């Protein structure tokens, strides 16, 4: 591009210069040829007028008839004008101007000789005009006029040939110049195409490199996403295992301690008599405290690992979860639960989804009514939790809530399902999950 463009501009400039040069030279040659034509015409007219004048003069001398004087006088009256016009045409040509000066002198001499003979004939001097006529002076002048006119015509022909040669040279130069410029233009066009192909090849290589980098980055993103998904799934499994282990520890160890303490308190209460009302009151308070601790232990265990899910099934567990949430939050919670056959992992996913949704409703929704539904469509299950709370903008979720929603989404997608969240500010929220329906996997200890 850096070479072809200046080369194309140079070719255009050379073409314009050649065209202007050829045009100016051709115009000059045409002007010179037009002047040559005027010169030839003027010399030819001068020679013709001299012949007419000589013919009229000789006819009058021989016959004495005045009618012969008309062509003589007509010719001599315009000869002076012819000479003046020719003198102006020869001013730019010094050599021809000298020859024309000699021609003009001979013309004047011839006119003087003819004028003398005509005046003598008019005056009746027969011997005198015959003597003048018999001399060769007039013939010599006329021959000189003819010879000099022929030389001037020949010079005009040479100038005309030079003009034609100049025009031919200008045309030839234009042809050669146009051919050279055309070749230069083709060379510039070839270089432009070559550079364009190189640029296209470079651009294609750059695009290919970028595509390879995009593919590599895409593959790395996919691998990293899959790795993160596996890690998140593993962390959830570890979390559930830890929850299960902690629930078993609380049930076995703490449950046994609380139960033993409650039995000891009951034995102490039975041994104390009615005469110790203060001790009876404190033992009763201790009993109530142990019952509250046992209830708290049971609720913590249910939160960590719902035993109802294993013992009573998904539907019953969700009913218990909804009822207990309604009692704690003083909300109207309704359920519409259809029996479904899901494996243990999918049941836990549904339970955690509903549990996390109810927790978010209790924290952020400011709702009055909540509805939980599970619908069985034969090949998939739909779980929905809907409230009439204040809603939120899904594109501007609070960080704490967004982590919970992201966790729910990952649980559902890890189980092969899809989670959708519909919410509008002031119009409540609906969380819906669709899970594939698979046959429940038998437990290992069944």
Short mmCIF file of C-alpha atoms in Angstrom, two decimals:
data_model
loop_
_atom_site.label_atom_id
_atom_site.label_comp_id
_atom_site.label_asym_id
_atom_site.label_seq_id
_atom_site.Cartn_x
_atom_site.Cartn_y
_atom_site.Cartn_z
CA UNK A 1 0.00 0.00 0.00
CA UNK A 2 2.88 2.36 0.82
CA UNK A 3 4.39 1.80 -2.68
CA UNK A 4 1.37 1.18 -4.91
CA UNK A 5 -0.47 4.38 -3.97
CA UNK A 6 2.47 6.77 -4.69
CA UNK A 7 3.17 4.80 -7.87
CA UNK A 8 -0.44 5.20 -9.01
CA UNK A 9 -0.33 8.94 -8.23
CA UNK A 10 2.95 9.29 -10.16
CA UNK A 11 1.46 7.42 -13.13
CA UNK A 12 -1.56 9.71 -13.14
CA UNK A 13 0.68 12.80 -12.95
CA UNK A 14 2.86 11.54 -15.82
CA UNK A 15 -0.24 10.76 -17.89
CA UNK A 16 -1.59 14.28 -17.34
CA UNK A 17 1.81 15.80 -18.20
CA UNK A 18 2.08 13.73 -21.40
CA UNK A 19 -1.46 14.64 -22.37
CA UNK A 20 -0.90 18.37 -21.78
CA UNK A 21 2.43 18.31 -23.62
CA UNK A 22 0.94 16.50 -26.60
CA UNK A 23 -2.04 18.85 -26.64
CA UNK A 24 0.11 22.00 -26.56
CA UNK A 25 2.46 20.70 -29.27
CA UNK A 26 -0.44 19.60 -31.44
CA UNK A 27 -2.14 22.98 -31.06
CA UNK A 28 1.11 24.74 -31.96
CA UNK A 29 1.56 22.50 -34.99
CA UNK A 30 -2.04 23.10 -36.11
CA UNK A 31 -1.56 26.85 -35.74
CA UNK A 32 1.63 26.68 -37.80
CA UNK A 33 -0.10 24.60 -40.47
CA UNK A 34 -2.98 27.07 -40.63
CA UNK A 35 -0.43 29.88 -41.14
CA UNK A 36 1.25 27.81 -43.85
CA UNK A 37 -2.09 27.44 -45.64
CA UNK A 38 -2.60 31.21 -45.46
CA UNK A 39 0.92 31.75 -46.79
CA UNK A 40 0.47 29.36 -49.70
CA UNK A 41 -2.89 30.87 -50.52
CA UNK A 42 -1.42 34.39 -50.41
CA UNK A 43 1.56 33.50 -52.64
CA UNK A 44 -0.69 31.68 -55.10
CA UNK A 45 -3.09 34.66 -55.23
CA UNK A 46 -0.15 37.07 -55.72
CA UNK A 47 1.21 35.00 -58.57
CA UNK A 48 -2.25 34.72 -60.13
CA UNK A 49 -2.80 38.49 -59.87
CA UNK A 50 0.58 39.13 -61.50
CA UNK A 51 -0.33 36.80 -64.37
CA UNK A 52 -3.72 38.50 -64.77
CA UNK A 53 -2.09 41.90 -64.75
CA UNK A 54 0.52 40.81 -67.35
CA UNK A 55 -2.15 39.25 -69.58
CA UNK A 56 -4.32 42.39 -69.46
CA UNK A 57 -1.28 44.61 -70.12
CA UNK A 58 -0.15 42.62 -73.18
CA UNK A 59 -3.71 42.44 -74.58
CA UNK A 60 -4.06 46.24 -74.33
CA UNK A 61 -0.64 46.86 -75.88
CA UNK A 62 -1.32 44.56 -78.82
CA UNK A 63 -4.92 45.60 -79.51
CA UNK A 64 -5.29 49.02 -77.95
CA UNK A 65 -8.68 47.89 -76.68
CA UNK A 66 -9.42 49.56 -73.33
CA UNK A 67 -11.38 46.52 -72.19
CA UNK A 68 -8.09 44.72 -71.57
CA UNK A 69 -7.20 47.34 -68.98
CA UNK A 70 -9.99 46.14 -66.63
CA UNK A 71 -8.29 42.88 -65.57
CA UNK A 72 -4.97 44.72 -65.46
CA UNK A 73 -6.22 47.45 -63.17
CA UNK A 74 -8.24 44.98 -61.05
CA UNK A 75 -5.16 42.82 -60.50
CA UNK A 76 -2.78 45.70 -59.74
CA UNK A 77 -5.25 47.18 -57.23
CA UNK A 78 -5.09 44.11 -54.92
CA UNK A 79 -1.42 43.20 -55.34
CA UNK A 80 -0.38 45.74 -52.72
CA UNK A 81 -2.83 44.21 -50.22
CA UNK A 82 -1.47 40.75 -50.99
CA UNK A 83 2.05 41.93 -50.32
CA UNK A 84 1.09 43.53 -47.00
CA UNK A 85 -0.74 40.37 -45.86
CA UNK A 86 2.17 38.14 -46.85
CA UNK A 87 4.67 40.45 -45.13
CA UNK A 88 2.75 40.00 -41.83
CA UNK A 89 2.79 36.21 -42.25
CA UNK A 90 6.56 36.09 -42.86
CA UNK A 91 7.56 38.26 -39.91
CA UNK A 92 8.22 35.21 -37.70
CA UNK A 93 10.31 33.46 -40.37
CA UNK A 94 13.50 35.46 -41.11
CA UNK A 95 14.77 33.34 -44.04
CA UNK A 96 11.47 33.34 -45.86
CA UNK A 97 11.09 37.04 -45.06
CA UNK A 98 14.33 37.78 -47.02
CA UNK A 99 13.09 35.75 -49.97
CA UNK A 100 9.73 37.52 -49.78
CA UNK A 101 11.53 40.90 -49.78
CA UNK A 102 13.22 39.99 -53.07
CA UNK A 103 9.88 38.80 -54.41
CA UNK A 104 8.28 42.07 -53.38
CA UNK A 105 11.01 44.09 -55.11
CA UNK A 106 10.61 42.08 -58.32
CA UNK A 107 6.84 42.54 -58.14
CA UNK A 108 7.29 46.29 -57.78
CA UNK A 109 9.71 46.33 -60.72
CA UNK A 110 7.35 44.30 -62.85
CA UNK A 111 4.44 46.56 -61.95
CA UNK A 112 6.56 49.62 -62.77
CA UNK A 113 7.58 48.13 -66.15
CA UNK A 114 3.93 47.34 -66.98
CA UNK A 115 2.78 50.76 -65.86
CA UNK A 116 5.37 52.47 -68.09
CA UNK A 117 4.39 50.46 -71.17
CA UNK A 118 0.66 51.09 -70.60
CA UNK A 119 1.17 54.86 -70.16
CA UNK A 120 3.30 55.03 -73.33
CA UNK A 121 0.59 53.14 -75.22
CA UNK A 122 -2.07 55.53 -73.96
CA UNK A 123 0.10 58.53 -74.95
CA UNK A 124 0.54 57.15 -78.49
CA UNK A 125 4.28 56.56 -78.33
CA UNK A 126 4.30 53.46 -80.44
CA UNK A 127 8.02 53.12 -80.78
CA UNK A 128 8.60 53.65 -77.10
CA UNK A 129 6.17 51.05 -75.74
CA UNK A 130 7.23 48.57 -78.41
CA UNK A 131 10.82 49.07 -77.38
CA UNK A 132 9.93 48.48 -73.76
CA UNK A 133 7.93 45.44 -74.74
CA UNK A 134 10.72 44.08 -76.91
CA UNK A 135 13.21 44.11 -74.07
CA UNK A 136 13.59 41.09 -71.80
CA UNK A 137 13.40 43.08 -68.55
CA UNK A 138 9.73 42.27 -67.90
CA UNK A 139 10.28 38.62 -68.74
CA UNK A 140 13.22 38.43 -66.35
CA UNK A 141 11.16 40.01 -63.56
CA UNK A 142 8.29 37.62 -64.18
CA UNK A 143 10.59 34.62 -64.21
CA UNK A 144 12.13 35.79 -60.97
CA UNK A 145 8.65 36.22 -59.49
CA UNK A 146 7.71 32.72 -60.54
CA UNK A 147 10.94 31.26 -59.17
CA UNK A 148 10.73 33.10 -55.86
CA UNK A 149 7.04 32.20 -55.49
CA UNK A 150 7.91 28.57 -56.10
CA UNK A 151 10.63 28.80 -53.44
CA UNK A 152 8.19 30.36 -50.96
CA UNK A 153 5.62 27.65 -51.73
CA UNK A 154 8.28 24.99 -51.24
CA UNK A 155 9.26 26.54 -47.90
CA UNK A 156 5.59 26.52 -46.92
CA UNK A 157 5.36 22.87 -47.86
CA UNK A 158 8.39 22.13 -45.72
CA UNK A 159 6.83 23.98 -42.77
CA UNK A 160 3.60 22.07 -43.31
CA UNK A 161 5.49 18.78 -43.38
CA UNK A 162 7.29 19.81 -40.17
CA UNK A 163 3.93 20.57 -38.53
CA UNK A 164 2.52 17.24 -39.62
CA UNK A 165 5.64 15.53 -38.32
CA UNK A 166 5.25 17.39 -35.02
CA UNK A 167 1.63 16.24 -34.73
CA UNK A 168 2.65 12.69 -35.59
CA UNK A 169 5.45 12.86 -33.00
CA UNK A 170 3.04 14.20 -30.38
CA UNK A 171 0.58 11.41 -31.12
CA UNK A 172 3.37 8.84 -31.03
CA UNK A 173 4.62 10.27 -27.75
CA UNK A 174 1.08 10.15 -26.35
CA UNK A 175 0.71 6.55 -27.46
CA UNK A 176 4.03 5.56 -25.90
CA UNK A 177 3.29 7.56 -22.76
CA UNK A 178 -0.19 6.11 -22.39
CA UNK A 179 1.19 2.61 -22.91
CA UNK A 180 3.91 3.18 -20.30
CA UNK A 181 1.45 4.73 -17.87
CA UNK A 182 -0.94 1.85 -18.45
CA UNK A 183 1.86 -0.59 -17.68
CA UNK A 184 2.77 1.38 -14.55
CA UNK A 185 -0.91 1.44 -13.56
CA UNK A 186 -1.15 -2.31 -14.06
CA UNK A 187 2.02 -2.74 -12.01
CA UNK A 188 0.57 -0.55 -9.26
CA UNK A 189 -2.69 -2.51 -9.39
CA UNK A 190 -0.76 -5.79 -9.23
CA UNK A 191 1.22 -4.54 -6.25
CA UNK A 192 -2.01 -3.37 -4.62
CA UNK A 193 -3.60 -6.78 -5.13
CA UNK A 194 -0.47 -8.47 -3.84
CA UNK A 195 -0.35 -6.29 -0.76
CA UNK A 196 -4.10 -6.79 -0.27
CA UNK A 197 -3.62 -10.57 -0.42
CA UNK A 198 -0.78 -10.29 2.09
CA UNK A 199 -2.93 -8.19 4.40
CA UNK A 200 -5.77 -10.66 4.01
CA UNK A 201 -3.42 -13.54 4.74
CA UNK A 202 -2.05 -11.73 7.81
CA UNK A 203 -5.59 -10.90 8.93
CA UNK A 204 -6.65 -14.51 8.39
CA UNK A 205 -3.69 -15.74 10.43
CA UNK A 206 -4.54 -13.25 13.16
CA UNK A 207 -8.17 -14.38 13.11
CA UNK A 208 -7.08 -18.01 13.25
CA UNK A 209 -4.76 -17.25 16.18
CA UNK A 210 -7.56 -15.37 17.94
CA UNK A 211 -9.96 -18.23 17.26
CA UNK A 212 -7.48 -20.74 18.64
CA UNK A 213 -7.01 -18.56 21.71
CA UNK A 214 -10.80 -18.21 22.08
CA UNK A 215 -11.22 -21.97 21.70
CA UNK A 216 -8.45 -22.57 24.21
CA UNK A 217 -9.95 -20.07 26.65
CA UNK A 218 -13.39 -21.56 26.08
CA UNK A 219 -12.05 -25.04 26.74
CA UNK A 220 -10.26 -23.81 29.84
CA UNK A 221 -13.43 -22.06 31.01
CA UNK A 222 -15.43 -25.24 30.43
CA UNK A 223 -12.85 -27.32 32.26
CA UNK A 224 -12.67 -24.80 35.11
CA UNK A 225 -16.45 -24.57 35.28
CA UNK A 226 -16.75 -28.35 35.33
CA UNK A 227 -14.03 -28.51 37.98
CA UNK A 228 -15.77 -25.86 40.08
CA UNK A 229 -19.10 -27.64 39.63
CA UNK A 230 -17.53 -30.92 40.75
CA UNK A 231 -15.92 -29.12 43.67
CA UNK A 232 -19.20 -27.48 44.65
CA UNK A 233 -20.98 -30.82 44.42
CA UNK A 234 -18.25 -32.47 46.45
CA UNK A 235 -18.46 -29.71 49.07
CA UNK A 236 -22.23 -30.13 49.28
CA UNK A 237 -21.83 -33.88 49.67
CA UNK A 238 -19.17 -33.34 52.33
CA UNK A 239 -21.44 -30.82 54.02
CA UNK A 240 -24.35 -33.25 54.01
CA UNK A 241 -22.12 -36.02 55.33
CA UNK A 242 -20.84 -33.74 58.07
CA UNK A 243 -24.39 -32.72 58.87
CA UNK A 244 -25.41 -36.37 59.03
CA UNK A 245 -22.42 -37.22 61.21
CA UNK A 246 -23.12 -34.27 63.51
CA UNK A 247 -26.82 -35.19 63.67
CA UNK A 248 -25.93 -38.76 64.64
CA UNK A 249 -23.48 -37.54 67.27
CA UNK A 250 -26.06 -35.17 68.72
CA UNK A 251 -28.71 -37.89 68.65
CA UNK A 252 -26.51 -40.56 70.18
CA UNK A 253 -24.34 -38.65 72.62
CA UNK A 254 -26.27 -35.51 73.54
CA UNK A 255 -29.60 -37.34 73.37
CA UNK A 256 -28.34 -40.01 75.75
CA UNK A 257 -27.02 -37.39 78.17
CA UNK A 258 -30.24 -35.37 78.16
CA UNK A 259 -32.36 -38.50 78.53
CA UNK A 260 -30.21 -39.74 81.46
CA UNK A 261 -30.41 -36.32 83.10
CA UNK A 262 -34.20 -36.31 82.68
CA UNK A 263 -34.46 -39.77 84.26
CA UNK A 264 -32.29 -38.71 87.18
CA UNK A 265 -34.44 -35.64 87.72
CA UNK A 266 -37.56 -37.81 87.66
CA UNK A 267 -36.11 -40.15 90.33
CA UNK A 268 -35.13 -37.17 92.48
CA UNK A 269 -38.61 -35.71 92.09
CA UNK A 270 -40.19 -39.00 93.20
CA UNK A 271 -38.04 -39.20 96.31
CA UNK A 272 -38.72 -35.67 97.47
CA UNK A 273 -41.76 -35.28 99.60
CA UNK A 274 -44.47 -32.69 99.43
CA UNK A 275 -42.85 -30.91 102.37
CA UNK A 276 -40.18 -29.44 100.04
CA UNK A 277 -42.19 -27.18 97.68
CA UNK A 278 -39.17 -25.07 96.77
CA UNK A 279 -37.17 -28.13 95.72
CA UNK A 280 -40.16 -29.48 93.83
CA UNK A 281 -40.43 -26.18 91.94
CA UNK A 282 -36.77 -26.18 91.02
CA UNK A 283 -36.91 -29.81 89.92
CA UNK A 284 -39.92 -28.97 87.75
CA UNK A 285 -38.02 -26.05 86.23
CA UNK A 286 -35.08 -28.36 85.58
CA UNK A 287 -37.41 -30.84 83.94
CA UNK A 288 -38.87 -28.14 81.69
CA UNK A 289 -35.36 -27.00 80.82
CA UNK A 290 -34.33 -30.54 79.90
CA UNK A 291 -37.48 -30.93 77.78
CA UNK A 292 -36.63 -27.66 75.99
CA UNK A 293 -33.08 -28.88 75.44
CA UNK A 294 -34.35 -32.19 74.08
CA UNK A 295 -36.74 -30.29 71.76
CA UNK A 296 -33.92 -27.97 70.65
CA UNK A 297 -31.71 -30.99 70.06
CA UNK A 298 -34.43 -32.63 68.00
CA UNK A 299 -34.95 -29.43 65.94
CA UNK A 300 -31.21 -29.02 65.34
CA UNK A 301 -30.94 -32.65 64.29
CA UNK A 302 -33.92 -32.24 61.95
CA UNK A 303 -32.30 -29.18 60.44
CA UNK A 304 -28.99 -30.96 60.01
CA UNK A 305 -30.40 -34.23 58.72
CA UNK A 306 -34.16 -34.58 58.62
CA UNK A 307 -34.99 -37.98 60.01
CA UNK A 308 -38.54 -37.60 58.74
CA UNK A 309 -37.21 -37.64 55.17
CA UNK A 310 -35.73 -41.09 55.75
CA UNK A 311 -38.48 -42.46 57.91
CA UNK A 312 -41.66 -40.81 56.60
CA UNK A 313 -40.86 -39.81 53.00
CA UNK A 314 -40.61 -36.56 51.07
CA UNK A 315 -44.26 -35.46 51.19
CA UNK A 316 -44.61 -35.89 54.96
CA UNK A 317 -41.25 -34.22 55.56
CA UNK A 318 -42.29 -31.19 53.50
CA UNK A 319 -45.61 -30.98 55.36
CA UNK A 320 -43.77 -31.01 58.70
CA UNK A 321 -41.26 -28.43 57.43
CA UNK A 322 -44.01 -26.12 56.21
CA UNK A 323 -46.05 -26.47 59.40
CA UNK A 324 -43.10 -25.78 61.69
CA UNK A 325 -42.05 -22.77 59.54
CA UNK A 326 -45.59 -21.38 59.74
CA UNK A 327 -45.61 -21.79 63.51
CA UNK A 328 -42.26 -20.06 63.95
CA UNK A 329 -42.86 -17.20 61.49
CA UNK A 330 -46.61 -16.75 62.15
CA UNK A 331 -47.33 -16.96 58.39
CA UNK A 332 -50.12 -18.70 56.52
CA UNK A 333 -48.41 -21.64 54.81
CA UNK A 334 -50.40 -23.89 52.47
CA UNK A 335 -49.20 -26.99 50.68
CA UNK A 336 -50.18 -28.93 47.58
CA UNK A 337 -48.02 -32.04 47.56
CA UNK A 338 -48.35 -35.00 45.20
CA UNK A 339 -46.59 -38.31 45.92
CA UNK A 340 -43.40 -38.77 43.89
CA UNK A 341 -40.80 -41.50 43.58
CA UNK A 342 -37.34 -39.93 43.78
CA UNK A 343 -34.00 -41.29 44.85
CA UNK A 344 -32.53 -40.24 48.16
CA UNK A 345 -30.27 -37.54 46.69
CA UNK A 346 -33.12 -35.98 44.69
CA UNK A 347 -35.39 -36.04 47.75
CA UNK A 348 -32.73 -34.26 49.76
CA UNK A 349 -32.34 -31.71 46.93
CA UNK A 350 -36.08 -30.96 46.97
CA UNK A 351 -36.13 -30.75 50.76
CA UNK A 352 -33.15 -28.36 50.87
CA UNK A 353 -34.68 -26.27 48.09
CA UNK A 354 -37.91 -25.80 50.02
CA UNK A 355 -36.01 -25.29 53.29
CA UNK A 356 -33.73 -22.60 51.81
CA UNK A 357 -36.68 -20.88 50.11
CA UNK A 358 -38.66 -20.74 53.37
CA UNK A 359 -35.59 -19.41 55.18
CA UNK A 360 -35.19 -16.60 52.60
CA UNK A 361 -38.90 -15.79 52.86
CA UNK A 362 -38.63 -15.51 56.63
CA UNK A 363 -35.59 -13.20 56.34
CA UNK A 364 -36.37 -10.93 53.36
CA UNK A 365 -39.84 -11.37 51.85
CA UNK A 366 -42.12 -9.71 54.46
CA UNK A 367 -44.85 -12.00 53.15
CA UNK A 368 -48.26 -12.94 54.59
CA UNK A 369 -48.95 -16.14 52.65
CA UNK A 370 -46.71 -18.89 51.36
CA UNK A 371 -47.62 -21.80 49.13
CA UNK A 372 -45.50 -24.94 48.62
CA UNK A 373 -46.38 -27.37 45.83
CA UNK A 374 -44.97 -30.58 44.40
CA UNK A 375 -46.47 -31.87 41.14
CA UNK A 376 -45.79 -35.21 39.48
CA UNK A 377 -45.97 -35.18 35.64
CA UNK A 378 -44.89 -38.76 35.07
CA UNK A 379 -41.44 -38.06 33.64
CA UNK A 380 -40.50 -35.05 35.75
CA UNK A 381 -41.34 -33.33 39.00
CA UNK A 382 -42.03 -29.62 39.52
CA UNK A 383 -41.40 -28.01 42.90
CA UNK A 384 -42.62 -24.45 43.53
CA UNK A 385 -42.41 -22.13 46.52
CA UNK A 386 -44.44 -18.94 46.06
CA UNK A 387 -45.01 -15.97 48.38
CA UNK A 388 -46.86 -12.63 48.26
CA UNK A 389 -43.99 -10.62 49.72
CA UNK A 390 -42.19 -7.51 48.53
CA UNK A 391 -40.27 -9.30 45.77
CA UNK A 392 -36.95 -8.14 44.37
CA UNK A 393 -35.09 -7.32 41.17
CA UNK A 394 -33.43 -10.55 40.04
CA UNK A 395 -30.61 -8.55 38.40
CA UNK A 396 -29.84 -6.77 41.70
CA UNK A 397 -29.92 -9.46 44.33
CA UNK A 398 -28.36 -8.88 47.72
CA UNK A 399 -25.05 -10.79 48.15
CA UNK A 400 -26.30 -12.94 51.04
CA UNK A 401 -29.45 -13.93 49.18
CA UNK A 402 -27.56 -14.41 45.91
CA UNK A 403 -25.29 -17.02 47.51
CA UNK A 404 -28.35 -18.93 48.71
CA UNK A 405 -29.98 -18.76 45.29
CA UNK A 406 -26.72 -19.81 43.62
CA UNK A 407 -26.51 -22.79 45.99
CA UNK A 408 -30.09 -23.80 45.19
CA UNK A 409 -29.44 -23.48 41.47
CA UNK A 410 -26.32 -25.63 41.70
CA UNK A 411 -28.14 -28.31 43.72
CA UNK A 412 -30.94 -28.51 41.16
CA UNK A 413 -28.60 -28.51 38.14
CA UNK A 414 -26.35 -31.12 39.76
CA UNK A 415 -29.44 -33.32 40.04
CA UNK A 416 -30.10 -32.84 36.31
CA UNK A 417 -32.87 -30.24 36.77
CA UNK A 418 -33.50 -26.59 36.03
CA UNK A 419 -34.24 -23.75 38.45
CA UNK A 420 -36.17 -20.60 37.50
CA UNK A 421 -36.82 -17.55 39.65
CA UNK A 422 -39.65 -15.12 38.88
CA UNK A 423 -39.88 -12.01 41.03
CA UNK A 424 -41.10 -8.43 40.64
CA UNK A 425 -40.76 -5.69 43.20
CA UNK A 426 -44.01 -5.51 45.18
CA UNK A 427 -45.55 -8.60 43.53
CA UNK A 428 -43.94 -11.51 45.36
CA UNK A 429 -41.57 -14.27 44.31
CA UNK A 430 -41.95 -17.72 42.76
CA UNK A 431 -39.10 -20.22 42.83
CA UNK A 432 -39.66 -23.18 40.54
CA UNK A 433 -37.53 -26.27 40.01
CA UNK A 434 -37.97 -29.05 37.49
CA UNK A 435 -36.30 -32.39 38.20
CA UNK A 436 -36.28 -35.56 36.11
CA UNK A 437 -38.28 -38.40 37.65
CA UNK A 438 -36.16 -41.45 38.35
CA UNK A 439 -36.84 -44.62 40.19
CA UNK A 440 -35.87 -44.45 43.84
CA UNK A 441 -32.58 -46.19 44.52
CA UNK A 442 -32.86 -48.83 47.28
CA UNK A 443 -30.93 -48.04 50.41
CA UNK A 444 -27.86 -50.11 51.19
CA UNK A 445 -29.15 -51.07 54.64
CA UNK A 446 -32.63 -52.02 53.42
#
